[in-house]
PDB file of C-alpha atoms in Angstrom:
ATOM      1  CA  MET A  12      10.195  -9.292  -3.695  1.00  0.00           C
ATOM      2  CA  PRO A  13       8.731 -11.688  -1.121  1.00  0.00           C
ATOM      3  CA  ARG A  14       4.963 -11.444  -0.999  1.00  0.00           C
ATOM      4  CA  ASP A  15       4.454 -12.656   2.555  1.00  0.00           C
ATOM      5  CA  ASN A  16       2.895 -10.013   4.755  1.00  0.00           C
ATOM      6  CA  LEU A  17       2.628  -7.311   2.092  1.00  0.00           C
ATOM      7  CA  HIS A  18      -0.141  -5.062   3.330  1.00  0.00           C
ATOM      8  CA  ILE A  19      -1.313  -2.072   1.372  1.00  0.00           C
ATOM      9  CA  THR A  20      -4.218  -0.158   2.841  1.00  0.00           C
ATOM     10  CA  VAL A  21      -6.771   0.092   0.069  1.00  0.00           C
ATOM     11  CA  LEU A  22      -9.179   2.185   2.156  1.00  0.00           C
ATOM     12  CA  GLU A  23      -8.987   3.537   5.677  1.00  0.00           C
ATOM     13  CA  VAL A  24     -12.579   3.920   6.857  1.00  0.00           C
ATOM     14  CA  THR A  25     -11.831   5.961   9.962  1.00  0.00           C
ATOM     15  CA  HIS A  26      -9.094   6.713  12.472  1.00  0.00           C
ATOM     16  CA  SER A  27      -8.425   7.998  15.971  1.00  0.00           C
ATOM     17  CA  LYS A  28     -11.633   6.639  17.488  1.00  0.00           C
ATOM     18  CA  THR A  29     -12.295   4.668  20.647  1.00  0.00           C
ATOM     19  CA  ALA A  30     -12.911   0.917  20.531  1.00  0.00           C
ATOM     20  CA  PRO A  31     -16.671   1.335  21.222  1.00  0.00           C
ATOM     21  CA  ALA A  32     -16.939   3.900  18.405  1.00  0.00           C
ATOM     22  CA  ILE A  33     -15.236   1.457  16.022  1.00  0.00           C
ATOM     23  CA  MET A  34     -17.653  -1.308  17.027  1.00  0.00           C
ATOM     24  CA  ASP A  35     -20.548   1.064  16.266  1.00  0.00           C
ATOM     25  CA  ILE A  36     -19.215   1.233  12.700  1.00  0.00           C
ATOM     26  CA  VAL A  37     -18.344  -2.446  12.245  1.00  0.00           C
ATOM     27  CA  ASP A  38     -21.308  -4.217  13.849  1.00  0.00           C
ATOM     28  CA  PRO A  39     -24.083  -2.803  11.602  1.00  0.00           C
ATOM     29  CA  ILE A  40     -22.230  -3.764   8.402  1.00  0.00           C
ATOM     30  CA  ARG A  41     -20.634  -7.053   9.503  1.00  0.00           C
ATOM     31  CA  ASP A  42     -22.806  -9.113   7.110  1.00  0.00           C
ATOM     32  CA  LYS A  43     -21.815  -6.883   4.168  1.00  0.00           C
ATOM     33  CA  ILE A  44     -18.066  -7.104   4.754  1.00  0.00           C
ATOM     34  CA  PRO A  45     -17.470 -10.414   2.875  1.00  0.00           C
ATOM     35  CA  ALA A  46     -18.771  -8.897  -0.374  1.00  0.00           C
ATOM     36  CA  ILE A  47     -16.350  -6.010   0.095  1.00  0.00           C
ATOM     37  CA  THR A  48     -13.303  -8.137   0.947  1.00  0.00           C
ATOM     38  CA  ASP A  49     -13.995 -10.535  -1.947  1.00  0.00           C
ATOM     39  CA  TYR A  50     -14.338  -7.706  -4.463  1.00  0.00           C
ATOM     40  CA  THR A  51     -10.877  -8.293  -5.932  1.00  0.00           C
ATOM     41  CA  GLN A  52     -11.927 -11.749  -7.154  1.00  0.00           C
ATOM     42  CA  SER A  53     -13.713 -10.037 -10.038  1.00  0.00           C
ATOM     43  CA  HIS A  54     -11.938  -6.656  -9.983  1.00  0.00           C
ATOM     44  CA  ARG A  55      -8.221  -7.305 -10.271  1.00  0.00           C
ATOM     45  CA  CYS A  56      -5.606  -4.605 -10.313  1.00  0.00           C
ATOM     46  CA  ARG A  57      -1.851  -4.847 -10.626  1.00  0.00           C
ATOM     47  CA  LEU A  58       0.849  -2.596  -9.204  1.00  0.00           C
ATOM     48  CA  ILE A  59       4.402  -2.315 -10.548  1.00  0.00           C
ATOM     49  CA  LYS A  60       7.615  -0.250 -10.421  1.00  0.00           C
ATOM     50  CA  PRO A  61       8.491  -0.239  -6.718  1.00  0.00           C
ATOM     51  CA  LEU A  62      10.413   2.770  -5.390  1.00  0.00           C
ATOM     52  CA  ILE A  63      11.218   4.070  -1.928  1.00  0.00           C
ATOM     53  CA  GLY A  64      10.042   7.516  -0.986  1.00  0.00           C
ATOM     54  CA  PHE A  65       9.696   9.472   2.229  1.00  0.00           C
ATOM     55  CA  ASP A  66       8.082  12.503   3.757  1.00  0.00           C
ATOM     56  CA  ALA A  67       8.443  14.169   7.150  1.00  0.00           C
ATOM     57  CA  SER A  68       6.751  11.281   8.966  1.00  0.00           C
ATOM     58  CA  ALA A  69       7.584   7.998   7.219  1.00  0.00           C
ATOM     59  CA  LEU A  70       9.556   5.926   4.735  1.00  0.00           C
ATOM     60  CA  ALA A  71       7.539   3.830   2.261  1.00  0.00           C
ATOM     61  CA  LEU A  72       7.815   1.471  -0.694  1.00  0.00           C
ATOM     62  CA  SER A  73       5.473   2.833  -3.360  1.00  0.00           C
ATOM     63  CA  PHE A  74       4.044   1.345  -6.545  1.00  0.00           C
ATOM     64  CA  VAL A  75       2.194   2.682  -9.595  1.00  0.00           C
ATOM     65  CA  PRO A  76      -0.734   1.091 -11.424  1.00  0.00           C
ATOM     66  CA  ALA A  77       0.273  -1.191 -14.283  1.00  0.00           C
ATOM     67  CA  ALA A  78      -0.715  -0.132 -17.809  1.00  0.00           C
ATOM     68  CA  GLY A  79      -0.092  -3.270 -19.852  1.00  0.00           C
ATOM     69  CA  GLU A  80       3.614  -3.617 -19.073  1.00  0.00           C
ATOM     70  CA  GLY A  81       5.146  -7.041 -18.598  1.00  0.00           C
ATOM     71  CA  LEU A  82       1.983  -9.105 -18.826  1.00  0.00           C
ATOM     72  CA  LYS A  83       2.060 -12.704 -17.716  1.00  0.00           C
ATOM     73  CA  SER A  84       0.256 -15.374 -19.777  1.00  0.00           C
ATOM     74  CA  ASP A  85      -2.896 -15.166 -17.656  1.00  0.00           C
ATOM     75  CA  ARG A  86      -3.428 -11.414 -18.273  1.00  0.00           C
ATOM     76  CA  LYS A  87      -4.209  -9.259 -21.287  1.00  0.00           C
ATOM     77  CA  SER A  88      -3.459  -5.541 -21.664  1.00  0.00           C
ATOM     78  CA  GLY A  89      -7.145  -4.755 -21.167  1.00  0.00           C
ATOM     79  CA  ASP A  90      -6.977  -6.298 -17.703  1.00  0.00           C
ATOM     80  CA  ASP A  91      -4.839  -3.375 -16.556  1.00  0.00           C
ATOM     81  CA  LYS A  92      -7.566  -0.875 -17.457  1.00  0.00           C
ATOM     82  CA  TYR A  93      -9.010  -1.531 -14.031  1.00  0.00           C
ATOM     83  CA  THR A  94      -6.443   0.151 -11.779  1.00  0.00           C
ATOM     84  CA  TYR A  95      -5.708   0.538  -8.109  1.00  0.00           C
ATOM     85  CA  HIS A  96      -7.391   3.949  -8.274  1.00  0.00           C
ATOM     86  CA  HIS A  97     -10.574   2.307  -9.576  1.00  0.00           C
ATOM     87  CA  LEU A  98     -10.385  -0.209  -6.731  1.00  0.00           C
ATOM     88  CA  ARG A  99     -10.079   2.551  -4.133  1.00  0.00           C
ATOM     89  CA  ARG A 100     -13.037   4.367  -5.680  1.00  0.00           C
ATOM     90  CA  ASP A 101     -15.106   1.180  -5.629  1.00  0.00           C
ATOM     91  CA  MET A 102     -14.150   0.362  -2.034  1.00  0.00           C
ATOM     92  CA  PHE A 103     -15.267   3.835  -1.013  1.00  0.00           C
ATOM     93  CA  GLY A 104     -18.590   3.315  -2.804  1.00  0.00           C
ATOM     94  CA  LEU A 105     -19.155  -0.166  -1.348  1.00  0.00           C
ATOM     95  CA  CYS A 106     -18.499   1.083   2.181  1.00  0.00           C
ATOM     96  CA  ARG A 107     -20.737   4.097   1.682  1.00  0.00           C
ATOM     97  CA  ASP A 108     -23.485   1.880   0.241  1.00  0.00           C
ATOM     98  CA  ALA A 109     -23.139  -0.382   3.289  1.00  0.00           C
ATOM     99  CA  GLY A 110     -23.928   2.634   5.483  1.00  0.00           C
ATOM    100  CA  VAL A 111     -20.446   3.706   6.546  1.00  0.00           C
ATOM    101  CA  GLN A 112     -19.292   7.299   6.471  1.00  0.00           C
ATOM    102  CA  VAL A 113     -15.706   7.089   5.230  1.00  0.00           C
ATOM    103  CA  ASP A 114     -13.419   9.416   7.171  1.00  0.00           C
ATOM    104  CA  SER A 115      -9.897   8.588   5.980  1.00  0.00           C
ATOM    105  CA  ARG A 116      -6.889  10.365   7.405  1.00  0.00           C
ATOM    106  CA  TYR A 117      -5.231  10.521   3.975  1.00  0.00           C
ATOM    107  CA  VAL A 118      -7.182  11.019   0.768  1.00  0.00           C
ATOM    108  CA  VAL A 119      -4.283  10.827  -1.696  1.00  0.00           C
ATOM    109  CA  PRO A 120      -4.644   7.494  -3.558  1.00  0.00           C
ATOM    110  CA  SER A 121      -1.137   6.260  -2.880  1.00  0.00           C
ATOM    111  CA  SER A 122      -0.307   2.565  -3.154  1.00  0.00           C
ATOM    112  CA  HIS A 123       2.469   2.070  -0.648  1.00  0.00           C
ATOM    113  CA  LEU A 124       3.851  -0.117   2.111  1.00  0.00           C
ATOM    114  CA  THR A 125       5.083   1.822   5.110  1.00  0.00           C
ATOM    115  CA  ILE A 126       8.617   0.677   5.923  1.00  0.00           C
ATOM    116  CA  GLY A 127       9.187   2.854   8.970  1.00  0.00           C
ATOM    117  CA  ARG A 128       8.075   5.992  10.722  1.00  0.00           C
ATOM    118  CA  PHE A 129      10.224   8.859  11.946  1.00  0.00           C
ATOM    119  CA  ILE A 130       9.662   9.217  15.678  1.00  0.00           C
ATOM    120  CA  THR A 131      12.406  11.742  16.469  1.00  0.00           C
ATOM    121  CA  THR A 132      14.963  13.765  14.520  1.00  0.00           C
ATOM    122  CA  LYS A 133      17.832  12.327  16.585  1.00  0.00           C
ATOM    123  CA  ASP A 134      19.337  10.312  13.712  1.00  0.00           C
ATOM    124  CA  PHE A 135      19.795  13.490  11.675  1.00  0.00           C
ATOM    125  CA  THR A 136      21.407  15.687  14.317  1.00  0.00           C
ATOM    126  CA  ASP A 137      24.987  16.255  15.436  1.00  0.00           C
ATOM    127  CA  GLN A 138      26.362  15.805  18.968  1.00  0.00           C
ATOM    128  CA  ASP A 139      24.872  19.198  19.940  1.00  0.00           C
ATOM    129  CA  GLY A 140      21.373  18.194  18.801  1.00  0.00           C
ATOM    130  CA  LEU A 141      21.489  20.461  15.735  1.00  0.00           C
ATOM    131  CA  HIS A 142      20.401  19.408  12.249  1.00  0.00           C
ATOM    132  CA  ASP A 143      23.317  17.731  10.435  1.00  0.00           C
ATOM    133  CA  PRO A 144      22.956  18.147   6.641  1.00  0.00           C
ATOM    134  CA  SER A 145      25.592  15.475   5.991  1.00  0.00           C
ATOM    135  CA  LYS A 146      23.460  12.835   7.753  1.00  0.00           C
ATOM    136  CA  MET A 147      20.399  13.805   5.694  1.00  0.00           C
ATOM    137  CA  ARG A 148      22.511  13.706   2.520  1.00  0.00           C
ATOM    138  CA  ALA A 149      23.801  10.202   3.420  1.00  0.00           C
ATOM    139  CA  PHE A 150      20.216   9.062   4.070  1.00  0.00           C
ATOM    140  CA  ILE A 151      19.001  10.388   0.707  1.00  0.00           C
ATOM    141  CA  ASN A 152      22.006   8.879  -1.087  1.00  0.00           C
ATOM    142  CA  LYS A 153      21.169   5.461   0.412  1.00  0.00           C
ATOM    143  CA  ILE A 154      17.548   5.762  -0.747  1.00  0.00           C
ATOM    144  CA  GLU A 155      18.757   6.656  -4.249  1.00  0.00           C
ATOM    145  CA  GLN A 156      21.061   3.603  -4.275  1.00  0.00           C
ATOM    146  CA  ILE A 157      18.206   1.324  -3.223  1.00  0.00           C
ATOM    147  CA  ASN A 158      15.907   2.867  -5.829  1.00  0.00           C
ATOM    148  CA  ASP A 159      18.523   2.307  -8.542  1.00  0.00           C
ATOM    149  CA  TRP A 160      18.677  -1.348  -7.491  1.00  0.00           C
ATOM    150  CA  LEU A 161      14.853  -1.678  -7.405  1.00  0.00           C
ATOM    151  CA  GLU A 162      14.544  -0.160 -10.859  1.00  0.00           C
ATOM    152  CA  LYS A 163      17.229  -2.398 -12.395  1.00  0.00           C
ATOM    153  CA  GLU A 164      15.969  -5.511 -10.627  1.00  0.00           C
ATOM    154  CA  PHE A 165      12.193  -5.162 -10.991  1.00  0.00           C
ATOM    155  CA  TRP A 166      11.149  -2.600 -13.617  1.00  0.00           C
ATOM    156  CA  PRO A 167      10.116  -3.918 -17.057  1.00  0.00           C
ATOM    157  CA  GLU A 168      12.259  -1.319 -18.860  1.00  0.00           C
ATOM    158  CA  HIS A 169      15.351  -3.199 -17.715  1.00  0.00           C
ATOM    159  CA  HIS A 170      14.046  -6.664 -18.639  1.00  0.00           C
ATOM    160  CA  ASN A 171      12.966  -6.432 -22.288  1.00  0.00           C
ATOM    161  CA  GLY A 172       9.497  -5.256 -21.285  1.00  0.00           C
ATOM    162  CA  THR A 173       8.807  -8.158 -18.928  1.00  0.00           C
ATOM    163  CA  VAL A 174       8.252  -7.802 -15.216  1.00  0.00           C
ATOM    164  CA  PRO A 175      10.633 -10.085 -13.299  1.00  0.00           C
ATOM    165  CA  THR A 176       9.256 -12.408 -10.648  1.00  0.00           C
ATOM    166  CA  GLY A 177       8.369 -10.291  -7.644  1.00  0.00           C
ATOM    167  CA  GLY A 178       8.178  -7.095  -9.688  1.00  0.00           C
ATOM    168  CA  ASP A 179       4.409  -6.796  -9.697  1.00  0.00           C
ATOM    169  CA  PHE A 180       1.808  -7.004  -6.984  1.00  0.00           C
ATOM    170  CA  ASN A 181      -1.751  -8.135  -7.718  1.00  0.00           C
ATOM    171  CA  VAL A 182      -3.957  -6.607  -5.028  1.00  0.00           C
ATOM    172  CA  GLY A 183      -5.926  -9.274  -3.161  1.00  0.00           C
ATOM    173  CA  GLU A 184      -4.423 -12.115  -5.194  1.00  0.00           C
ATOM    174  CA  GLN A 185      -3.331 -14.506  -2.474  1.00  0.00           C
ATOM    175  CA  THR A 186      -5.723 -13.849   0.377  1.00  0.00           C
ATOM    176  CA  GLY A 187      -8.277 -11.319  -0.829  1.00  0.00           C
ATOM    177  CA  LEU A 188      -8.692  -8.098   1.087  1.00  0.00           C
ATOM    178  CA  HIS A 189      -8.621  -8.003   4.868  1.00  0.00           C
ATOM    179  CA  CYS A 190     -11.058  -5.965   6.907  1.00  0.00           C
ATOM    180  CA  ARG A 191      -9.275  -5.067  10.120  1.00  0.00           C
ATOM    181  CA  MET A 192     -10.014  -2.877  13.117  1.00  0.00           C
ATOM    182  CA  GLY A 193      -8.196  -1.602  16.145  1.00  0.00           C
ATOM    183  CA  THR A 194      -4.671  -0.245  16.335  1.00  0.00           C
ATOM    184  CA  LEU A 195      -3.512  -1.224  12.855  1.00  0.00           C
ATOM    185  CA  TRP A 196      -0.045   0.260  12.572  1.00  0.00           C
ATOM    186  CA  TYR A 197       2.821  -2.229  12.417  1.00  0.00           C
ATOM    187  CA  GLY A 198       0.654  -5.304  11.887  1.00  0.00           C
ATOM    188  CA  GLU A 199      -1.451  -4.971  15.006  1.00  0.00           C
ATOM    189  CA  GLY A 200      -5.228  -4.901  15.199  1.00  0.00           C
ATOM    190  CA  ASP A 201      -7.882  -7.546  14.761  1.00  0.00           C
ATOM    191  CA  ASP A 202      -9.205  -9.229  11.647  1.00  0.00           C
ATOM    192  CA  VAL A 203     -12.930  -8.697  11.135  1.00  0.00           C
ATOM    193  CA  HIS A 204     -12.977 -10.746   7.938  1.00  0.00           C
ATOM    194  CA  GLN A 205     -10.451 -11.995   5.409  1.00  0.00           C
ATOM    195  CA  GLY A 206     -11.532 -12.283   1.807  1.00  0.00           C
ATOM    196  CA  ALA A 207     -10.793 -15.093  -0.594  1.00  0.00           C
ATOM    197  CA  GLY A 208      -7.874 -14.752  -2.945  1.00  0.00           C
ATOM    198  CA  TYR A 209      -7.975 -15.535  -6.640  1.00  0.00           C
TER     199      TYR A 209
END
């Protein structure tokens, strides 16, 4: 999978606040942010096994933490003992230690890329505006087809235990973590600091 512009939110500090309220959070910790965004240089975690899932509000590409599968020559199985869940825990602690009260909208430690959000139910209704089960069934069937392809193309079980190129995602590898603020959905918002990759 192409790695350009893959953005997984490791930790949402807050949400639904005014711009001045956000600045009141960012300004006091600005000098501590580089240590947070560079954390993945020494704490590396790997995600594998992409699959598409959805709920009532969005469609997302999700990953699970690697556990020694399909290691490349620069990693050992012990490297995968530090997982995405550990990284989220540590990010929470680093932000708290910097003086920030973390108030995330979602607390479930999901590693996912949002593909799209459902704005209306129009695509799943008939000409009278009523729910059309056949449209929902077609949608789910398409997701299952894509997931079958993802599994065959990128999961180590289908490649003699190796992860094909593009089948794993090392968090912070290319550009480190990004600290961003503002309206962040769909690639908007402002960079406060971008960490260094490894």
